[in-house]
Structures are given as structure tokens and as C-alpha cells.
mmCIF file of C-alpha atoms in Angstrom:
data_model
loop_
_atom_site.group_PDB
_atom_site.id
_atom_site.type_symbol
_atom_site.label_atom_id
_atom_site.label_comp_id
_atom_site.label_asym_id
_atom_site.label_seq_id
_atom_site.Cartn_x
_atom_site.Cartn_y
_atom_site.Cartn_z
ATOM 1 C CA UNK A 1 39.130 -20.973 13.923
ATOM 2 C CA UNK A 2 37.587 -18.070 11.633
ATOM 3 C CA UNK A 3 37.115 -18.591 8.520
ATOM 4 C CA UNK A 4 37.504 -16.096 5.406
ATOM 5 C CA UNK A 5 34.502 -14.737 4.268
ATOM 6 C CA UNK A 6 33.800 -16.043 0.249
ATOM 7 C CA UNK A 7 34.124 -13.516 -2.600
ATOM 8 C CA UNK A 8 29.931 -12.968 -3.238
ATOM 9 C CA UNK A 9 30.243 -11.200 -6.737
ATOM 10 C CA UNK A 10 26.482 -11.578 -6.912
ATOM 11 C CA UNK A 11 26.296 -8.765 -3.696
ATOM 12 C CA UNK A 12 28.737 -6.912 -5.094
ATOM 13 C CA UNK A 13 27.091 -3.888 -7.377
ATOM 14 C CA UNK A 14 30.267 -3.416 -9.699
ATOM 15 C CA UNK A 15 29.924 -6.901 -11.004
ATOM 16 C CA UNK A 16 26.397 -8.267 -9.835
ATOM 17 C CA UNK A 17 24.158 -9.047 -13.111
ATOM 18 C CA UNK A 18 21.260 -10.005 -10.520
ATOM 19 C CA UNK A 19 18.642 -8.141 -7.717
ATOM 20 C CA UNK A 20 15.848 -9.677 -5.616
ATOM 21 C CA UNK A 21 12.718 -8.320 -5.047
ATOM 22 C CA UNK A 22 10.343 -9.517 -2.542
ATOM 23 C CA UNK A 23 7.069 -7.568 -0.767
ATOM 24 C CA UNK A 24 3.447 -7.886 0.755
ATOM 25 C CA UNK A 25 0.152 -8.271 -0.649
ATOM 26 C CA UNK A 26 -2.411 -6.893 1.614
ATOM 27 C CA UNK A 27 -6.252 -6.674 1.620
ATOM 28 C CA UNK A 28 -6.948 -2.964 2.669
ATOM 29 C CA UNK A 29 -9.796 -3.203 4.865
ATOM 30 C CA UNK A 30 -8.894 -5.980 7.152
ATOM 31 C CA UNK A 31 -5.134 -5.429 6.789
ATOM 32 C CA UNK A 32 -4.472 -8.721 6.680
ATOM 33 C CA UNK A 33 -1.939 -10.466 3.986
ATOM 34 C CA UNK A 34 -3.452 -12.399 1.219
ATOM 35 C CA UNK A 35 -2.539 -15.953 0.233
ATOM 36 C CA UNK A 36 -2.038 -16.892 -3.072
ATOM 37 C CA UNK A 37 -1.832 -13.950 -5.194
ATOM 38 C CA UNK A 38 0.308 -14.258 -7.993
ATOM 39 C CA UNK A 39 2.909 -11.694 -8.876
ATOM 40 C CA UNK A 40 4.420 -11.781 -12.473
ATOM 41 C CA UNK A 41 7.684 -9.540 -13.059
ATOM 42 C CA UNK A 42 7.910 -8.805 -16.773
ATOM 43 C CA UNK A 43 10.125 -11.406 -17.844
ATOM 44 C CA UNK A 44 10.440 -13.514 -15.404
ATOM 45 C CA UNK A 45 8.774 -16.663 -13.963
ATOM 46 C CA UNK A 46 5.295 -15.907 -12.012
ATOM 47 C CA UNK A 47 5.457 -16.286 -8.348
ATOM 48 C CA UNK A 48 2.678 -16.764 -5.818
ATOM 49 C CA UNK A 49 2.210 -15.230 -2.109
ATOM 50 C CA UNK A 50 2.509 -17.513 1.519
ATOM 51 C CA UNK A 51 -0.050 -17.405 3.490
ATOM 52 C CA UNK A 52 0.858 -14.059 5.237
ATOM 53 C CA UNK A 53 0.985 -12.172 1.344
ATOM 54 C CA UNK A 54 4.790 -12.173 1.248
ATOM 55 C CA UNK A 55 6.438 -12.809 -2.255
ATOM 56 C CA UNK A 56 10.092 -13.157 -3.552
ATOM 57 C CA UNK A 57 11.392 -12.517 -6.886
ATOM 58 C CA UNK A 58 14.969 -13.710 -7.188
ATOM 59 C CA UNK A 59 17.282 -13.438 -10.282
ATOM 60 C CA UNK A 60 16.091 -10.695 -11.763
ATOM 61 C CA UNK A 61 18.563 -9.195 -14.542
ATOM 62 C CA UNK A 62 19.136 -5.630 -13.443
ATOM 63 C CA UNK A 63 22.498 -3.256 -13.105
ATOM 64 C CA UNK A 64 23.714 -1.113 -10.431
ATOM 65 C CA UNK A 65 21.860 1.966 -11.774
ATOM 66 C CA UNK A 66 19.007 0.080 -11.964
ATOM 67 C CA UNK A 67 16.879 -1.393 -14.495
ATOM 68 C CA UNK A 68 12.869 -1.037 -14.496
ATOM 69 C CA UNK A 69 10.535 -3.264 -14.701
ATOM 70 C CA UNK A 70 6.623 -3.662 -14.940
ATOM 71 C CA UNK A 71 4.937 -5.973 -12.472
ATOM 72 C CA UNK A 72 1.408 -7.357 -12.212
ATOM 73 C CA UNK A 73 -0.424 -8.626 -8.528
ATOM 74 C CA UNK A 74 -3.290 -10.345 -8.928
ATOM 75 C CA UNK A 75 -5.928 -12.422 -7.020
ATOM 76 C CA UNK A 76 -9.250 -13.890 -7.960
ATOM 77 C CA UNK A 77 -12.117 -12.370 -6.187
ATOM 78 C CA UNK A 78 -9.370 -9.024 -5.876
ATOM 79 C CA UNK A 79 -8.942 -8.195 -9.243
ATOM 80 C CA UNK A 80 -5.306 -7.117 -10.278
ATOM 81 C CA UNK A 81 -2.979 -3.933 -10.099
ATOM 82 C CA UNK A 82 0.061 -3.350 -12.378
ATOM 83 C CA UNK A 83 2.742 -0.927 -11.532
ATOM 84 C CA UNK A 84 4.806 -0.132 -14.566
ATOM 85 C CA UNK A 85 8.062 1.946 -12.760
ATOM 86 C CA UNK A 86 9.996 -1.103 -10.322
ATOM 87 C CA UNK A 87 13.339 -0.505 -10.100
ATOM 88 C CA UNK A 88 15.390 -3.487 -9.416
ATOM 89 C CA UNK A 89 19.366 -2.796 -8.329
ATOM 90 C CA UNK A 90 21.722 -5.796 -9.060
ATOM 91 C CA UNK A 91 23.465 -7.360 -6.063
ATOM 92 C CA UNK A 92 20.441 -5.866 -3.781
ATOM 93 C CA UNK A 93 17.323 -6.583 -2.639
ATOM 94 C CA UNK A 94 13.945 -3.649 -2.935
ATOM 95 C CA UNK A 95 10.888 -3.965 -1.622
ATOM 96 C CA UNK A 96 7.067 -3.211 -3.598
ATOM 97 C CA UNK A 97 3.926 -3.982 -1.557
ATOM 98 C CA UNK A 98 0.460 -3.781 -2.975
ATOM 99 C CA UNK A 99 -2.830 -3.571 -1.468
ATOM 100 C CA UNK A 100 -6.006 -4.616 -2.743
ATOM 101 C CA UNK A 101 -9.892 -3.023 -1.871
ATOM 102 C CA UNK A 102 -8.520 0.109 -0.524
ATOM 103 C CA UNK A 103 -11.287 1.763 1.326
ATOM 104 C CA UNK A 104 -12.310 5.145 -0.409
ATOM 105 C CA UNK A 105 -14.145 8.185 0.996
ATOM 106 C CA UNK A 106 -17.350 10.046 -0.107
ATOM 107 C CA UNK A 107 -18.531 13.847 0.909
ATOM 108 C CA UNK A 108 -22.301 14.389 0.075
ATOM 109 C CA UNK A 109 -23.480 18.202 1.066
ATOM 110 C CA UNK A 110 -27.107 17.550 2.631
ATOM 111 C CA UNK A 111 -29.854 20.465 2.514
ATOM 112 C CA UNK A 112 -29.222 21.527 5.835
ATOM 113 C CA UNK A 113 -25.491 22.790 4.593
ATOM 114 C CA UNK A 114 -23.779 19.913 6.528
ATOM 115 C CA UNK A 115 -21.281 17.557 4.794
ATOM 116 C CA UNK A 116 -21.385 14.048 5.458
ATOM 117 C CA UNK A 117 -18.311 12.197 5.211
ATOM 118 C CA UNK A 118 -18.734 8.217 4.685
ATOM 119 C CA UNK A 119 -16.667 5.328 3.908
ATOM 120 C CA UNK A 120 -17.259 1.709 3.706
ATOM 121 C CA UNK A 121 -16.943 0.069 7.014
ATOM 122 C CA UNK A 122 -15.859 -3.341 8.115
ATOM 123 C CA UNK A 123 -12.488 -1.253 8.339
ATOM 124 C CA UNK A 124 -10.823 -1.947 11.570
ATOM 125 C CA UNK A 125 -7.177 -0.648 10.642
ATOM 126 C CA UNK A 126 -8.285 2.566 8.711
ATOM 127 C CA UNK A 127 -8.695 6.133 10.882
ATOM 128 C CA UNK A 128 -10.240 8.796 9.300
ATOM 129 C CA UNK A 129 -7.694 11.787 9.687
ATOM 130 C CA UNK A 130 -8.678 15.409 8.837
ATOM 131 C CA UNK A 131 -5.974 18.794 7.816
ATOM 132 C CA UNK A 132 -6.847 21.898 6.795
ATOM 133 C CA UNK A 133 -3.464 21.974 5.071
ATOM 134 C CA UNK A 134 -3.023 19.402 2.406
ATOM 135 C CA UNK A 135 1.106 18.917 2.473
ATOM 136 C CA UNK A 136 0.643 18.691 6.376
ATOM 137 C CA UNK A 137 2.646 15.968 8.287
ATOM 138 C CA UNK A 138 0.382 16.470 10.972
ATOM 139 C CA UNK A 139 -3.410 15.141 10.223
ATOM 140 C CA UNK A 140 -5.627 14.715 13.462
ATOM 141 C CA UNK A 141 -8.754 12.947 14.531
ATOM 142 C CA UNK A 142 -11.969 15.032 13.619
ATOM 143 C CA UNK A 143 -13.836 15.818 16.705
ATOM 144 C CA UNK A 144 -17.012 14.865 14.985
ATOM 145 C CA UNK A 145 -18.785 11.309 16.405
ATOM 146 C CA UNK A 146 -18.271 8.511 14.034
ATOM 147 C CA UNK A 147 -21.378 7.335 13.479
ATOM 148 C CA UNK A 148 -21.070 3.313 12.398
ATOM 149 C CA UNK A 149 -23.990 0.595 10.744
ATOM 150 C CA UNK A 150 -23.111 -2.519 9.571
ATOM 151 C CA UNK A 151 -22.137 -1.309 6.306
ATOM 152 C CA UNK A 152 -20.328 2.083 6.462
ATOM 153 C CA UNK A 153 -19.020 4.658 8.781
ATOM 154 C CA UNK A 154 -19.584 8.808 8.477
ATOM 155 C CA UNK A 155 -19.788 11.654 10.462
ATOM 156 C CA UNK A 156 -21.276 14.744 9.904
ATOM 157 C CA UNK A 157 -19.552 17.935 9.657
ATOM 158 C CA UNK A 158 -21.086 21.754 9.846
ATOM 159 C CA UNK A 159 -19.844 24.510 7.576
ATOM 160 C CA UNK A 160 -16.060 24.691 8.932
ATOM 161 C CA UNK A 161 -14.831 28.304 8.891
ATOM 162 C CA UNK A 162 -11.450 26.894 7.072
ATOM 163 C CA UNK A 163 -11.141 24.699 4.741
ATOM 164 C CA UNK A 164 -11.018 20.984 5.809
ATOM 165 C CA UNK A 165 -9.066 17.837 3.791
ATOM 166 C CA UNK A 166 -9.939 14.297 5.113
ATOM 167 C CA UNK A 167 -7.978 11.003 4.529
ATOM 168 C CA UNK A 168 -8.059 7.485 5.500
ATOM 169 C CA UNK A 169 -5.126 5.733 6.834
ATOM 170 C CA UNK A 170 -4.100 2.552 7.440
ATOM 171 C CA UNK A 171 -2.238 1.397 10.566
#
């Protein structure tokens, strides 16, 4: 027969004292998870990531409105990041994922009035999108060639007749 589902006060916001937390730690350029890392809620005991960058925080003393807390990710060789505004709910679980060596672009106006537009390449799951509106939900491919070396990627861009915002984004 069915049996009665238990009272779980600990899911219950009105009287949970408790919230979860849990995430991924990514390197940027290859997208891949990193292993390892250690994430340290303020407060609370230091936990490290499985081999696929996943961590979970559990017990962490929160209320229904939520309480915040600051949190540090860090990895040899990767350096660290600290985000200062995590909100843990009690009875619930949220989710924070970091990412470490995010690729960054450069624009370098040459003497022939051309821009070029580099970023550091290997970066298999980053696309360089372009807008000519900032706020746009919409960014496209540039038509320009991507011109690739073993170190970085660019293309080269004549005087648009607009202006032109460019982004990198991670699939």
C-alpha cells in the first residue's frame, strides 16, 4: 500500500533554518568543468569540486527571505574569484556557477582606419557576436573572416557606417 508522505520541516520555508547551495566551476576557454577547486561559503566548512566542477554546500543557516552570504572559488594554476551578494533561501536549494580564464576581447585601430578585433584563441565554445545596439537580444555573426594562428583569433573590420558592439559568448 501507499504510504504517507513524512512531515520535511527542513523543505518547508515557514520553519526551515537550512538552504543548499550547489553549482559549476568551469574553465572559460575549453568549457570544460574543473576538478578540485575549492569553494568556501563564509562560515561554513570548505568544499571541493568532482571531477566535472560540480560543488554542494548543504546546511547553510539562512531564512525564507533569504540571508547573504560571501563565497570564494578557487584553484591553483586559476587563481580565485569571490562573489560577495549569494543569497541562500532556507528549505531550498540556489544555484552560483563560476568560471575561470574568461576569454577577453581587444580592438586596435590600424593606420589604414580598419579595426582589428582579437581575442585569445584555443577557444572552441566562444563565438564572437556583434550588435549595433547594446541592450539587443539579438547579436549576430560578423560577416568578417575569422582569421585564426595558433595563439589568437581576429578579424578585421572597415569603418562601419553605424556603430558596432562585439561580445564573446560561450555555448
Amino acid at each position: 500500500s501507499t504510504a504517507t508522505t513524512p512531515a520535511m520541516p527542513w523543505r518547508n520555508p515557514a520553519t526551515a533554518t537550512q538552504g543548499m547551495m550547489w553549482g559549476q566551476v568551469k574553465e572559460a576557454r575549453l568549457g570544460v568543468g574543473v576538478d578540485n577547486a575549492t569553494v568556501a561559503v563564509a562560515g561554513r566548512p570548505t568544499v571541493q569540486t568532482d571531477g566535472n566542477g560540480y560543488y554542494v554546500v548543504t546546511m547553510i543557516p539562512a531564512t525564507a527571505a533569504g540571508t547573504k552570504y560571501s563565497m570564494v572559488v578557487s584553484k591553483n594554476g586559476l587563481g580565485g574569484q569571490t562573489f560577495t551578494n549569494a543569497i541562500v533561501l532556507a528549505g531550498d536549494i540556489v544555484r552560483y556557477d563560476f568560471m575561470f580564464d574568461k576569454p577577453s576581447l581587444s580592438l586596435c585601430l590600424t593606420s589604414t582606419n580598419t579595426v582589428v578585433v582579437s581575442w585569445p584563441s584555443p577557444t572552441p565554445t566562444w563565438n564572437l557576436l556583434q550588435s549595433t545596439n547594446l541592450g539587443a537580444t539579438n547579436w549576430s555573426s560578423p560577416s568578417e573572416t575569422i582569421i585564426s594562428n595558433a595563439t589568437g583569433k581576429c578579424i578585421i573590420v572597415n569603418p562601419p557606417l553605424t556603430t558596432r558592439f562585439y561580445r564573446l559568448r560561450g555555448s
